[in-house]
PDB file of C-alpha atoms in Angstrom:
ATOM      1  CA  UNK A   1     -21.085 -33.572   2.298  1.00  0.00           C
ATOM      2  CA  UNK A   2     -23.850 -31.017   2.828  1.00  0.00           C
ATOM      3  CA  UNK A   3     -25.495 -29.745  -0.361  1.00  0.00           C
ATOM      4  CA  UNK A   4     -24.855 -25.992  -0.142  1.00  0.00           C
ATOM      5  CA  UNK A   5     -27.643 -25.310  -2.639  1.00  0.00           C
ATOM      6  CA  UNK A   6     -30.155 -26.255   0.044  1.00  0.00           C
ATOM      7  CA  UNK A   7     -28.738 -23.516   2.280  1.00  0.00           C
ATOM      8  CA  UNK A   8     -28.959 -21.008  -0.569  1.00  0.00           C
ATOM      9  CA  UNK A   9     -32.561 -21.996  -1.354  1.00  0.00           C
ATOM     10  CA  UNK A  10     -33.510 -21.633   2.299  1.00  0.00           C
ATOM     11  CA  UNK A  11     -31.988 -18.145   2.500  1.00  0.00           C
ATOM     12  CA  UNK A  12     -33.794 -17.049  -0.672  1.00  0.00           C
ATOM     13  CA  UNK A  13     -37.164 -18.344   0.548  1.00  0.00           C
ATOM     14  CA  UNK A  14     -36.782 -16.434   3.814  1.00  0.00           C
ATOM     15  CA  UNK A  15     -35.579 -13.227   2.136  1.00  0.00           C
ATOM     16  CA  UNK A  16     -38.379 -13.252  -0.453  1.00  0.00           C
ATOM     17  CA  UNK A  17     -41.035 -14.112   2.122  1.00  0.00           C
ATOM     18  CA  UNK A  18     -42.528 -17.089   0.303  1.00  0.00           C
ATOM     19  CA  UNK A  19     -41.711 -20.120  -1.786  1.00  0.00           C
ATOM     20  CA  UNK A  20     -43.511 -18.644  -4.769  1.00  0.00           C
ATOM     21  CA  UNK A  21     -41.549 -15.384  -4.745  1.00  0.00           C
ATOM     22  CA  UNK A  22     -38.243 -17.189  -4.260  1.00  0.00           C
ATOM     23  CA  UNK A  23     -39.089 -19.605  -7.075  1.00  0.00           C
ATOM     24  CA  UNK A  24     -39.713 -16.697  -9.451  1.00  0.00           C
ATOM     25  CA  UNK A  25     -36.438 -15.017  -8.456  1.00  0.00           C
ATOM     26  CA  UNK A  26     -34.432 -18.206  -8.890  1.00  0.00           C
ATOM     27  CA  UNK A  27     -36.257 -19.444 -11.981  1.00  0.00           C
ATOM     28  CA  UNK A  28     -37.105 -22.752 -10.318  1.00  0.00           C
ATOM     29  CA  UNK A  29     -40.383 -24.611  -9.716  1.00  0.00           C
ATOM     30  CA  UNK A  30     -42.015 -23.821  -6.381  1.00  0.00           C
ATOM     31  CA  UNK A  31     -42.415 -27.543  -5.653  1.00  0.00           C
ATOM     32  CA  UNK A  32     -38.690 -28.120  -6.063  1.00  0.00           C
ATOM     33  CA  UNK A  33     -37.852 -25.358  -3.585  1.00  0.00           C
ATOM     34  CA  UNK A  34     -40.348 -26.692  -1.062  1.00  0.00           C
ATOM     35  CA  UNK A  35     -38.927 -30.191  -1.372  1.00  0.00           C
ATOM     36  CA  UNK A  36     -35.303 -29.044  -1.001  1.00  0.00           C
ATOM     37  CA  UNK A  37     -36.034 -27.000   2.127  1.00  0.00           C
ATOM     38  CA  UNK A  38     -37.934 -29.958   3.611  1.00  0.00           C
ATOM     39  CA  UNK A  39     -34.932 -32.175   2.863  1.00  0.00           C
ATOM     40  CA  UNK A  40     -32.678 -29.657   4.621  1.00  0.00           C
ATOM     41  CA  UNK A  41     -34.902 -29.738   7.700  1.00  0.00           C
ATOM     42  CA  UNK A  42     -34.896 -33.520   7.663  1.00  0.00           C
ATOM     43  CA  UNK A  43     -31.132 -33.635   7.349  1.00  0.00           C
ATOM     44  CA  UNK A  44     -30.669 -31.179  10.231  1.00  0.00           C
ATOM     45  CA  UNK A  45     -33.331 -32.878  12.317  1.00  0.00           C
ATOM     46  CA  UNK A  46     -35.042 -29.591  13.181  1.00  0.00           C
ATOM     47  CA  UNK A  47     -37.866 -27.443  11.830  1.00  0.00           C
ATOM     48  CA  UNK A  48     -36.647 -24.173  10.321  1.00  0.00           C
ATOM     49  CA  UNK A  49     -39.941 -22.689   9.101  1.00  0.00           C
ATOM     50  CA  UNK A  50     -43.475 -22.432  10.420  1.00  0.00           C
ATOM     51  CA  UNK A  51     -45.691 -22.803   7.348  1.00  0.00           C
ATOM     52  CA  UNK A  52     -49.281 -21.540   7.129  1.00  0.00           C
ATOM     53  CA  UNK A  53     -51.490 -20.830   4.154  1.00  0.00           C
ATOM     54  CA  UNK A  54     -50.844 -17.098   4.592  1.00  0.00           C
ATOM     55  CA  UNK A  55     -47.197 -16.721   5.552  1.00  0.00           C
ATOM     56  CA  UNK A  56     -43.917 -18.249   6.596  1.00  0.00           C
ATOM     57  CA  UNK A  57     -42.161 -17.537   9.879  1.00  0.00           C
ATOM     58  CA  UNK A  58     -38.824 -18.652  11.232  1.00  0.00           C
ATOM     59  CA  UNK A  59     -38.338 -20.908  14.198  1.00  0.00           C
ATOM     60  CA  UNK A  60     -35.548 -20.082  16.638  1.00  0.00           C
ATOM     61  CA  UNK A  61     -33.320 -22.583  14.874  1.00  0.00           C
ATOM     62  CA  UNK A  62     -34.394 -21.116  11.543  1.00  0.00           C
ATOM     63  CA  UNK A  63     -33.285 -17.642  12.603  1.00  0.00           C
ATOM     64  CA  UNK A  64     -29.829 -18.941  13.499  1.00  0.00           C
ATOM     65  CA  UNK A  65     -29.567 -20.928  10.314  1.00  0.00           C
ATOM     66  CA  UNK A  66     -30.753 -18.057   8.117  1.00  0.00           C
ATOM     67  CA  UNK A  67     -28.126 -15.655   9.467  1.00  0.00           C
ATOM     68  CA  UNK A  68     -25.323 -17.999   8.473  1.00  0.00           C
ATOM     69  CA  UNK A  69     -26.897 -18.995   5.160  1.00  0.00           C
ATOM     70  CA  UNK A  70     -27.292 -15.350   4.146  1.00  0.00           C
ATOM     71  CA  UNK A  71     -23.672 -14.636   5.084  1.00  0.00           C
ATOM     72  CA  UNK A  72     -22.524 -17.644   3.059  1.00  0.00           C
ATOM     73  CA  UNK A  73     -24.486 -16.441   0.028  1.00  0.00           C
ATOM     74  CA  UNK A  74     -23.081 -12.901   0.320  1.00  0.00           C
ATOM     75  CA  UNK A  75     -19.511 -14.186   0.590  1.00  0.00           C
ATOM     76  CA  UNK A  76     -19.996 -16.429  -2.436  1.00  0.00           C
ATOM     77  CA  UNK A  77     -21.268 -13.467  -4.445  1.00  0.00           C
ATOM     78  CA  UNK A  78     -18.292 -11.380  -3.280  1.00  0.00           C
ATOM     79  CA  UNK A  79     -15.910 -14.135  -4.402  1.00  0.00           C
ATOM     80  CA  UNK A  80     -17.458 -14.202  -7.862  1.00  0.00           C
ATOM     81  CA  UNK A  81     -17.239 -10.418  -8.115  1.00  0.00           C
ATOM     82  CA  UNK A  82     -13.591 -10.468  -7.062  1.00  0.00           C
ATOM     83  CA  UNK A  83     -12.724 -13.020  -9.740  1.00  0.00           C
ATOM     84  CA  UNK A  84     -14.622 -11.023 -12.348  1.00  0.00           C
ATOM     85  CA  UNK A  85     -12.736  -7.874 -11.407  1.00  0.00           C
ATOM     86  CA  UNK A  86      -9.362  -9.601 -11.659  1.00  0.00           C
ATOM     87  CA  UNK A  87     -10.205 -11.057 -15.041  1.00  0.00           C
ATOM     88  CA  UNK A  88     -11.622  -7.884 -16.552  1.00  0.00           C
ATOM     89  CA  UNK A  89      -9.423  -5.429 -18.440  1.00  0.00           C
ATOM     90  CA  UNK A  90      -8.449  -2.414 -16.305  1.00  0.00           C
ATOM     91  CA  UNK A  91      -9.988   0.810 -17.535  1.00  0.00           C
ATOM     92  CA  UNK A  92     -11.063   4.199 -16.273  1.00  0.00           C
ATOM     93  CA  UNK A  93      -9.288   6.779 -14.114  1.00  0.00           C
ATOM     94  CA  UNK A  94      -6.848   5.746 -11.376  1.00  0.00           C
ATOM     95  CA  UNK A  95      -6.291   8.471  -8.769  1.00  0.00           C
ATOM     96  CA  UNK A  96      -2.928   8.244  -7.024  1.00  0.00           C
ATOM     97  CA  UNK A  97      -1.361  10.461  -4.347  1.00  0.00           C
ATOM     98  CA  UNK A  98       2.416  10.449  -4.004  1.00  0.00           C
ATOM     99  CA  UNK A  99       5.150  12.430  -2.204  1.00  0.00           C
ATOM    100  CA  UNK A 100       7.164  14.798  -4.364  1.00  0.00           C
ATOM    101  CA  UNK A 101      10.495  12.966  -4.506  1.00  0.00           C
ATOM    102  CA  UNK A 102       8.881   9.572  -5.113  1.00  0.00           C
ATOM    103  CA  UNK A 103       6.909  11.055  -7.997  1.00  0.00           C
ATOM    104  CA  UNK A 104      10.028  12.658  -9.457  1.00  0.00           C
ATOM    105  CA  UNK A 105      12.029   9.459  -9.275  1.00  0.00           C
ATOM    106  CA  UNK A 106      10.585   5.975  -8.820  1.00  0.00           C
ATOM    107  CA  UNK A 107       6.954   6.540  -9.725  1.00  0.00           C
ATOM    108  CA  UNK A 108       7.803   8.956 -12.518  1.00  0.00           C
ATOM    109  CA  UNK A 109       9.766   6.188 -14.216  1.00  0.00           C
ATOM    110  CA  UNK A 110       7.257   3.416 -13.532  1.00  0.00           C
ATOM    111  CA  UNK A 111       3.976   5.087 -14.471  1.00  0.00           C
ATOM    112  CA  UNK A 112       4.648   5.162 -18.242  1.00  0.00           C
ATOM    113  CA  UNK A 113       5.362   1.418 -18.166  1.00  0.00           C
ATOM    114  CA  UNK A 114       2.145   0.714 -16.240  1.00  0.00           C
ATOM    115  CA  UNK A 115       0.104   2.830 -18.665  1.00  0.00           C
ATOM    116  CA  UNK A 116       1.759   1.146 -21.641  1.00  0.00           C
ATOM    117  CA  UNK A 117       0.637  -2.226 -20.288  1.00  0.00           C
ATOM    118  CA  UNK A 118      -2.893  -0.977 -19.645  1.00  0.00           C
ATOM    119  CA  UNK A 119      -3.803   1.450 -22.426  1.00  0.00           C
ATOM    120  CA  UNK A 120      -7.396   1.930 -21.252  1.00  0.00           C
ATOM    121  CA  UNK A 121      -6.307   3.325 -17.856  1.00  0.00           C
ATOM    122  CA  UNK A 122      -5.997   7.059 -17.251  1.00  0.00           C
ATOM    123  CA  UNK A 123      -3.962   8.261 -14.259  1.00  0.00           C
ATOM    124  CA  UNK A 124      -4.694  11.319 -12.132  1.00  0.00           C
ATOM    125  CA  UNK A 125      -1.493  11.799 -10.066  1.00  0.00           C
ATOM    126  CA  UNK A 126      -1.625  14.197  -7.109  1.00  0.00           C
ATOM    127  CA  UNK A 127       1.950  15.107  -6.129  1.00  0.00           C
ATOM    128  CA  UNK A 128       2.189  16.505  -2.614  1.00  0.00           C
ATOM    129  CA  UNK A 129       4.015  15.904   0.663  1.00  0.00           C
ATOM    130  CA  UNK A 130       0.867  16.376   2.725  1.00  0.00           C
ATOM    131  CA  UNK A 131      -1.101  13.389   4.038  1.00  0.00           C
ATOM    132  CA  UNK A 132      -4.249  13.060   1.936  1.00  0.00           C
ATOM    133  CA  UNK A 133      -7.626  11.803   3.136  1.00  0.00           C
ATOM    134  CA  UNK A 134      -8.267   9.056   0.597  1.00  0.00           C
ATOM    135  CA  UNK A 135     -12.001   8.749   1.198  1.00  0.00           C
ATOM    136  CA  UNK A 136     -12.679  12.474   1.470  1.00  0.00           C
ATOM    137  CA  UNK A 137     -10.592  13.351  -1.607  1.00  0.00           C
ATOM    138  CA  UNK A 138     -11.556  10.382  -3.770  1.00  0.00           C
ATOM    139  CA  UNK A 139      -8.026   8.936  -4.013  1.00  0.00           C
ATOM    140  CA  UNK A 140      -7.667   5.256  -4.937  1.00  0.00           C
ATOM    141  CA  UNK A 141      -4.083   4.692  -3.750  1.00  0.00           C
ATOM    142  CA  UNK A 142      -1.609   6.789  -1.754  1.00  0.00           C
ATOM    143  CA  UNK A 143       2.089   6.035  -1.556  1.00  0.00           C
ATOM    144  CA  UNK A 144       3.856   6.803   1.713  1.00  0.00           C
ATOM    145  CA  UNK A 145       7.297   6.407   3.259  1.00  0.00           C
ATOM    146  CA  UNK A 146       7.417   6.161   7.048  1.00  0.00           C
ATOM    147  CA  UNK A 147       9.791   4.931   9.730  1.00  0.00           C
ATOM    148  CA  UNK A 148       6.958   2.611  10.835  1.00  0.00           C
ATOM    149  CA  UNK A 149       3.578   1.516   9.519  1.00  0.00           C
ATOM    150  CA  UNK A 150       1.308   3.835  11.451  1.00  0.00           C
ATOM    151  CA  UNK A 151      -2.246   2.983  12.400  1.00  0.00           C
ATOM    152  CA  UNK A 152      -4.161   3.821   9.239  1.00  0.00           C
ATOM    153  CA  UNK A 153      -7.603   3.257  10.744  1.00  0.00           C
ATOM    154  CA  UNK A 154      -9.900   1.649   8.205  1.00  0.00           C
ATOM    155  CA  UNK A 155      -7.326   1.897   5.392  1.00  0.00           C
ATOM    156  CA  UNK A 156      -5.601  -1.189   4.034  1.00  0.00           C
ATOM    157  CA  UNK A 157      -1.787  -1.098   3.991  1.00  0.00           C
ATOM    158  CA  UNK A 158       0.352  -2.908   1.400  1.00  0.00           C
ATOM    159  CA  UNK A 159       4.046  -2.903   2.267  1.00  0.00           C
ATOM    160  CA  UNK A 160       6.221  -2.534  -0.830  1.00  0.00           C
ATOM    161  CA  UNK A 161       9.761  -2.421   0.497  1.00  0.00           C
ATOM    162  CA  UNK A 162      12.398  -0.444   2.373  1.00  0.00           C
ATOM    163  CA  UNK A 163      14.151   2.747   1.343  1.00  0.00           C
ATOM    164  CA  UNK A 164      17.659   3.628   2.481  1.00  0.00           C
ATOM    165  CA  UNK A 165      19.148   7.045   3.168  1.00  0.00           C
ATOM    166  CA  UNK A 166      22.825   7.689   2.722  1.00  0.00           C
ATOM    167  CA  UNK A 167      25.202  10.341   3.954  1.00  0.00           C
ATOM    168  CA  UNK A 168      26.623  11.681   0.696  1.00  0.00           C
ATOM    169  CA  UNK A 169      28.968  14.429  -0.458  1.00  0.00           C
ATOM    170  CA  UNK A 170      30.463  15.572  -3.730  1.00  0.00           C
ATOM    171  CA  UNK A 171      34.070  14.712  -4.676  1.00  0.00           C
ATOM    172  CA  UNK A 172      34.760  18.453  -4.800  1.00  0.00           C
ATOM    173  CA  UNK A 173      33.752  18.935  -1.158  1.00  0.00           C
ATOM    174  CA  UNK A 174      35.815  15.942  -0.077  1.00  0.00           C
ATOM    175  CA  UNK A 175      38.865  17.378  -1.835  1.00  0.00           C
ATOM    176  CA  UNK A 176      38.241  20.667  -0.039  1.00  0.00           C
ATOM    177  CA  UNK A 177      37.407  19.377   3.447  1.00  0.00           C
ATOM    178  CA  UNK A 178      38.652  15.785   3.499  1.00  0.00           C
ATOM    179  CA  UNK A 179      36.829  12.453   3.763  1.00  0.00           C
ATOM    180  CA  UNK A 180      35.434  11.798   7.256  1.00  0.00           C
ATOM    181  CA  UNK A 181      36.512   8.546   8.908  1.00  0.00           C
ATOM    182  CA  UNK A 182      34.126   8.929  11.861  1.00  0.00           C
ATOM    183  CA  UNK A 183      30.840  10.835  12.355  1.00  0.00           C
ATOM    184  CA  UNK A 184      32.601  13.271  14.732  1.00  0.00           C
ATOM    185  CA  UNK A 185      34.541  14.550  11.738  1.00  0.00           C
ATOM    186  CA  UNK A 186      31.327  15.904  10.222  1.00  0.00           C
ATOM    187  CA  UNK A 187      31.417  18.718  12.799  1.00  0.00           C
ATOM    188  CA  UNK A 188      34.162  20.433  10.775  1.00  0.00           C
ATOM    189  CA  UNK A 189      32.401  19.964   7.432  1.00  0.00           C
ATOM    190  CA  UNK A 190      29.711  21.959   5.685  1.00  0.00           C
ATOM    191  CA  UNK A 191      26.284  20.291   5.782  1.00  0.00           C
ATOM    192  CA  UNK A 192      22.760  20.678   4.395  1.00  0.00           C
ATOM    193  CA  UNK A 193      19.491  19.607   6.046  1.00  0.00           C
ATOM    194  CA  UNK A 194      15.726  19.424   5.649  1.00  0.00           C
ATOM    195  CA  UNK A 195      15.040  21.453   8.788  1.00  0.00           C
ATOM    196  CA  UNK A 196      16.748  23.309  11.618  1.00  0.00           C
ATOM    197  CA  UNK A 197      15.854  24.882  14.950  1.00  0.00           C
ATOM    198  CA  UNK A 198      17.755  28.035  15.824  1.00  0.00           C
ATOM    199  CA  UNK A 199      20.297  27.191  13.181  1.00  0.00           C
ATOM    200  CA  UNK A 200      20.965  23.634  14.372  1.00  0.00           C
ATOM    201  CA  UNK A 201      19.841  20.310  12.957  1.00  0.00           C
ATOM    202  CA  UNK A 202      20.178  16.657  14.043  1.00  0.00           C
ATOM    203  CA  UNK A 203      20.663  13.345  12.296  1.00  0.00           C
ATOM    204  CA  UNK A 204      19.603  10.114  14.021  1.00  0.00           C
ATOM    205  CA  UNK A 205      21.983   7.377  12.891  1.00  0.00           C
ATOM    206  CA  UNK A 206      22.531   3.738  13.789  1.00  0.00           C
ATOM    207  CA  UNK A 207      26.187   2.834  14.288  1.00  0.00           C
ATOM    208  CA  UNK A 208      27.655  -0.501  13.100  1.00  0.00           C
ATOM    209  CA  UNK A 209      26.512  -2.082  16.396  1.00  0.00           C
ATOM    210  CA  UNK A 210      22.958  -0.810  15.769  1.00  0.00           C
ATOM    211  CA  UNK A 211      23.149   1.745  18.579  1.00  0.00           C
ATOM    212  CA  UNK A 212      21.340   5.032  18.046  1.00  0.00           C
ATOM    213  CA  UNK A 213      23.592   8.066  17.786  1.00  0.00           C
ATOM    214  CA  UNK A 214      22.480  11.688  17.441  1.00  0.00           C
ATOM    215  CA  UNK A 215      24.697  14.004  15.399  1.00  0.00           C
ATOM    216  CA  UNK A 216      24.014  17.705  15.804  1.00  0.00           C
ATOM    217  CA  UNK A 217      25.301  20.131  13.162  1.00  0.00           C
ATOM    218  CA  UNK A 218      24.844  23.657  11.829  1.00  0.00           C
ATOM    219  CA  UNK A 219      23.733  23.323   8.201  1.00  0.00           C
ATOM    220  CA  UNK A 220      24.827  25.954   5.706  1.00  0.00           C
ATOM    221  CA  UNK A 221      21.632  25.302   3.717  1.00  0.00           C
ATOM    222  CA  UNK A 222      18.194  24.349   5.016  1.00  0.00           C
ATOM    223  CA  UNK A 223      15.530  23.345   2.458  1.00  0.00           C
ATOM    224  CA  UNK A 224      12.404  21.246   2.911  1.00  0.00           C
ATOM    225  CA  UNK A 225      12.791  19.733  -0.564  1.00  0.00           C
ATOM    226  CA  UNK A 226      15.088  16.752  -1.087  1.00  0.00           C
ATOM    227  CA  UNK A 227      15.670  17.454  -4.771  1.00  0.00           C
ATOM    228  CA  UNK A 228      16.935  20.950  -3.943  1.00  0.00           C
ATOM    229  CA  UNK A 229      19.237  19.494  -1.287  1.00  0.00           C
ATOM    230  CA  UNK A 230      20.619  16.943  -3.729  1.00  0.00           C
ATOM    231  CA  UNK A 231      21.464  19.640  -6.257  1.00  0.00           C
ATOM    232  CA  UNK A 232      23.267  21.592  -3.533  1.00  0.00           C
ATOM    233  CA  UNK A 233      25.219  18.506  -2.434  1.00  0.00           C
ATOM    234  CA  UNK A 234      26.257  17.873  -6.043  1.00  0.00           C
ATOM    235  CA  UNK A 235      27.657  21.415  -6.217  1.00  0.00           C
ATOM    236  CA  UNK A 236      29.707  20.839  -3.064  1.00  0.00           C
ATOM    237  CA  UNK A 237      27.597  22.970  -0.714  1.00  0.00           C
ATOM    238  CA  UNK A 238      27.594  20.370   2.043  1.00  0.00           C
ATOM    239  CA  UNK A 239      27.169  16.791   3.248  1.00  0.00           C
ATOM    240  CA  UNK A 240      23.550  15.617   3.408  1.00  0.00           C
ATOM    241  CA  UNK A 241      21.213  12.655   3.874  1.00  0.00           C
ATOM    242  CA  UNK A 242      19.602  11.582   0.608  1.00  0.00           C
ATOM    243  CA  UNK A 243      17.272   8.610  -0.093  1.00  0.00           C
ATOM    244  CA  UNK A 244      18.778   5.871  -2.231  1.00  0.00           C
ATOM    245  CA  UNK A 245      16.129   6.197  -4.919  1.00  0.00           C
ATOM    246  CA  UNK A 246      17.117   9.845  -5.378  1.00  0.00           C
ATOM    247  CA  UNK A 247      20.862   9.396  -5.818  1.00  0.00           C
ATOM    248  CA  UNK A 248      21.518   5.986  -7.388  1.00  0.00           C
ATOM    249  CA  UNK A 249      22.565   7.407 -10.744  1.00  0.00           C
ATOM    250  CA  UNK A 250      24.899  10.003  -9.236  1.00  0.00           C
ATOM    251  CA  UNK A 251      26.542   7.381  -7.013  1.00  0.00           C
ATOM    252  CA  UNK A 252      27.058   5.029  -9.951  1.00  0.00           C
ATOM    253  CA  UNK A 253      28.618   7.859 -11.982  1.00  0.00           C
ATOM    254  CA  UNK A 254      30.885   8.976  -9.141  1.00  0.00           C
ATOM    255  CA  UNK A 255      29.264  12.409  -8.923  1.00  0.00           C
ATOM    256  CA  UNK A 256      28.358  11.638  -5.302  1.00  0.00           C
ATOM    257  CA  UNK A 257      30.252   9.611  -2.706  1.00  0.00           C
ATOM    258  CA  UNK A 258      28.597   7.631   0.099  1.00  0.00           C
ATOM    259  CA  UNK A 259      30.236   8.387   3.446  1.00  0.00           C
ATOM    260  CA  UNK A 260      30.760   6.440   6.669  1.00  0.00           C
ATOM    261  CA  UNK A 261      29.781   2.850   5.700  1.00  0.00           C
ATOM    262  CA  UNK A 262      27.716   1.243   8.463  1.00  0.00           C
ATOM    263  CA  UNK A 263      26.350   4.555   9.764  1.00  0.00           C
ATOM    264  CA  UNK A 264      22.857   5.351   8.530  1.00  0.00           C
ATOM    265  CA  UNK A 265      19.309   6.165   9.701  1.00  0.00           C
ATOM    266  CA  UNK A 266      16.941   3.399  10.730  1.00  0.00           C
ATOM    267  CA  UNK A 267      14.839   1.698   8.017  1.00  0.00           C
ATOM    268  CA  UNK A 268      11.837   3.408   6.492  1.00  0.00           C
ATOM    269  CA  UNK A 269       8.990   1.549   4.840  1.00  0.00           C
ATOM    270  CA  UNK A 270       7.658   2.316   1.405  1.00  0.00           C
ATOM    271  CA  UNK A 271       3.985   1.331   1.354  1.00  0.00           C
ATOM    272  CA  UNK A 272       0.672   1.924  -0.354  1.00  0.00           C
ATOM    273  CA  UNK A 273      -2.616   2.593   1.409  1.00  0.00           C
ATOM    274  CA  UNK A 274      -6.074   2.191  -0.082  1.00  0.00           C
ATOM    275  CA  UNK A 275      -9.630   2.281   1.321  1.00  0.00           C
ATOM    276  CA  UNK A 276     -10.692  -1.376   1.085  1.00  0.00           C
ATOM    277  CA  UNK A 277      -9.793  -4.747  -0.440  1.00  0.00           C
ATOM    278  CA  UNK A 278     -13.412  -5.490  -1.255  1.00  0.00           C
ATOM    279  CA  UNK A 279     -14.631  -4.221  -4.581  1.00  0.00           C
ATOM    280  CA  UNK A 280     -11.235  -2.954  -5.765  1.00  0.00           C
ATOM    281  CA  UNK A 281     -11.458  -1.714  -9.336  1.00  0.00           C
ATOM    282  CA  UNK A 282      -9.308  -3.722 -11.782  1.00  0.00           C
ATOM    283  CA  UNK A 283      -7.092  -0.686 -12.444  1.00  0.00           C
ATOM    284  CA  UNK A 284      -6.380  -0.239  -8.729  1.00  0.00           C
ATOM    285  CA  UNK A 285      -5.709  -3.939  -8.183  1.00  0.00           C
ATOM    286  CA  UNK A 286      -3.358  -4.146 -11.172  1.00  0.00           C
ATOM    287  CA  UNK A 287      -1.546  -0.979 -10.076  1.00  0.00           C
ATOM    288  CA  UNK A 288      -0.910  -2.404  -6.599  1.00  0.00           C
ATOM    289  CA  UNK A 289       0.331  -5.673  -8.089  1.00  0.00           C
ATOM    290  CA  UNK A 290       2.528  -3.735 -10.524  1.00  0.00           C
ATOM    291  CA  UNK A 291       4.134  -1.739  -7.707  1.00  0.00           C
ATOM    292  CA  UNK A 292       4.815  -4.936  -5.786  1.00  0.00           C
ATOM    293  CA  UNK A 293       6.595  -6.386  -8.835  1.00  0.00           C
ATOM    294  CA  UNK A 294       8.619  -3.290  -9.660  1.00  0.00           C
ATOM    295  CA  UNK A 295       9.644  -1.955  -6.251  1.00  0.00           C
ATOM    296  CA  UNK A 296      12.882  -3.936  -6.272  1.00  0.00           C
ATOM    297  CA  UNK A 297      14.068  -1.427  -8.839  1.00  0.00           C
ATOM    298  CA  UNK A 298      14.788   1.075  -6.068  1.00  0.00           C
ATOM    299  CA  UNK A 299      17.080  -1.253  -4.110  1.00  0.00           C
ATOM    300  CA  UNK A 300      20.522   0.392  -3.863  1.00  0.00           C
ATOM    301  CA  UNK A 301      23.775  -1.253  -4.843  1.00  0.00           C
ATOM    302  CA  UNK A 302      25.360  -2.808  -1.714  1.00  0.00           C
ATOM    303  CA  UNK A 303      28.731  -1.148  -2.444  1.00  0.00           C
ATOM    304  CA  UNK A 304      27.099   2.238  -1.790  1.00  0.00           C
ATOM    305  CA  UNK A 305      25.874   1.249   1.663  1.00  0.00           C
ATOM    306  CA  UNK A 306      28.817  -0.457   3.331  1.00  0.00           C
ATOM    307  CA  UNK A 307      28.519  -3.558   5.458  1.00  0.00           C
ATOM    308  CA  UNK A 308      25.560  -2.564   7.621  1.00  0.00           C
ATOM    309  CA  UNK A 309      23.258  -0.041   5.927  1.00  0.00           C
ATOM    310  CA  UNK A 310      20.249   1.588   7.538  1.00  0.00           C
ATOM    311  CA  UNK A 311      17.312   3.215   5.838  1.00  0.00           C
ATOM    312  CA  UNK A 312      15.017   6.212   5.875  1.00  0.00           C
ATOM    313  CA  UNK A 313      12.684   8.263   3.691  1.00  0.00           C
TER     314      UNK A 313
END
C-alpha cells in the first residue's frame, strides 16, 4: 500500500518552495524529506521535481501529482476538523428561523429540552412566515414546511418528516349543521380559510383513490394565521384545514372532530435548511441531530386520519 505520508511531504515541499522551509514547518530533518520525496519518485517511476541549487520546479507529472496531493491533505484536515467539532461541547449562539405555527407548537415544546441538554448554547429564534435569506441575515438553521423540497440553491436541505392537515370541526358545529359524509356536503356548512379571492376559497384534496379534487367554498372567516383559525373552529365558526401538529391535543380531548377520513391535502415536507455541511458549529450540528430524533413527536394518531390520510403545512 502506498505510504500517504510521502504524498503529504511532497505537497508541503512544493507549497513551501523548498525542502528547508518544508522541514521547518513539519519539524522534520531536511534530509529525511529529501529522501522520502526521492523514494516517492522512484516508486512512481517518474521525476516530480527539477532540483537546482537555487530553486525547485515541478515537472508536468509533478504538477498533476501536486494537485491531487494538496486536495488529499485538505480533505484530511477537514475530516479532523469535523471530528473535533462533533466531539466538542456545543456552545455559543444558535440562530434559528421558524414559521409562526411551528414555533408556537412543535419547536416551542422542543427548544427547552434541547437547551436543557446543552446548557452552554444560547438560542436566537426568529419567528416569521417570510422566507429568510440565511447567509444575508446570519441565520444558522431555518425550518420550512413545503409541498415539495424546492431548489434551495447552495443551501443544504435536511428532511425531517411529513406534516398532515386535517379537515376539522367542533362538536357544536356538527350538532348544528350535521356531520358531512361526502365533501359535497361541505357546501352547506360554514367554513374558515387562510385566504380567499372575491369571497371564495379552494381546498385541494386527494380522494381515497388519490385523485385530486378541488372544493370551492365561501368562508365565513378568512385569516392568514392558523392559530386564529383554530380558535375560530373550536368555537364552532366553521370547518377548516388545520395541521396535525396544531390540533393533536384538541382531537385527543374530543374538542375537535376530524372529518371525511381518506380525504386530505397532499403531503407536505417538514425540513431544515442550512448554509453548508462543512465547518458546521457543534451547536448547529447537535440541533439538526436533535430535530431528526424528535420529529416523530408530531406524527398524528392514525385514528384521526382515517384509512388514507394526506398531508400539508
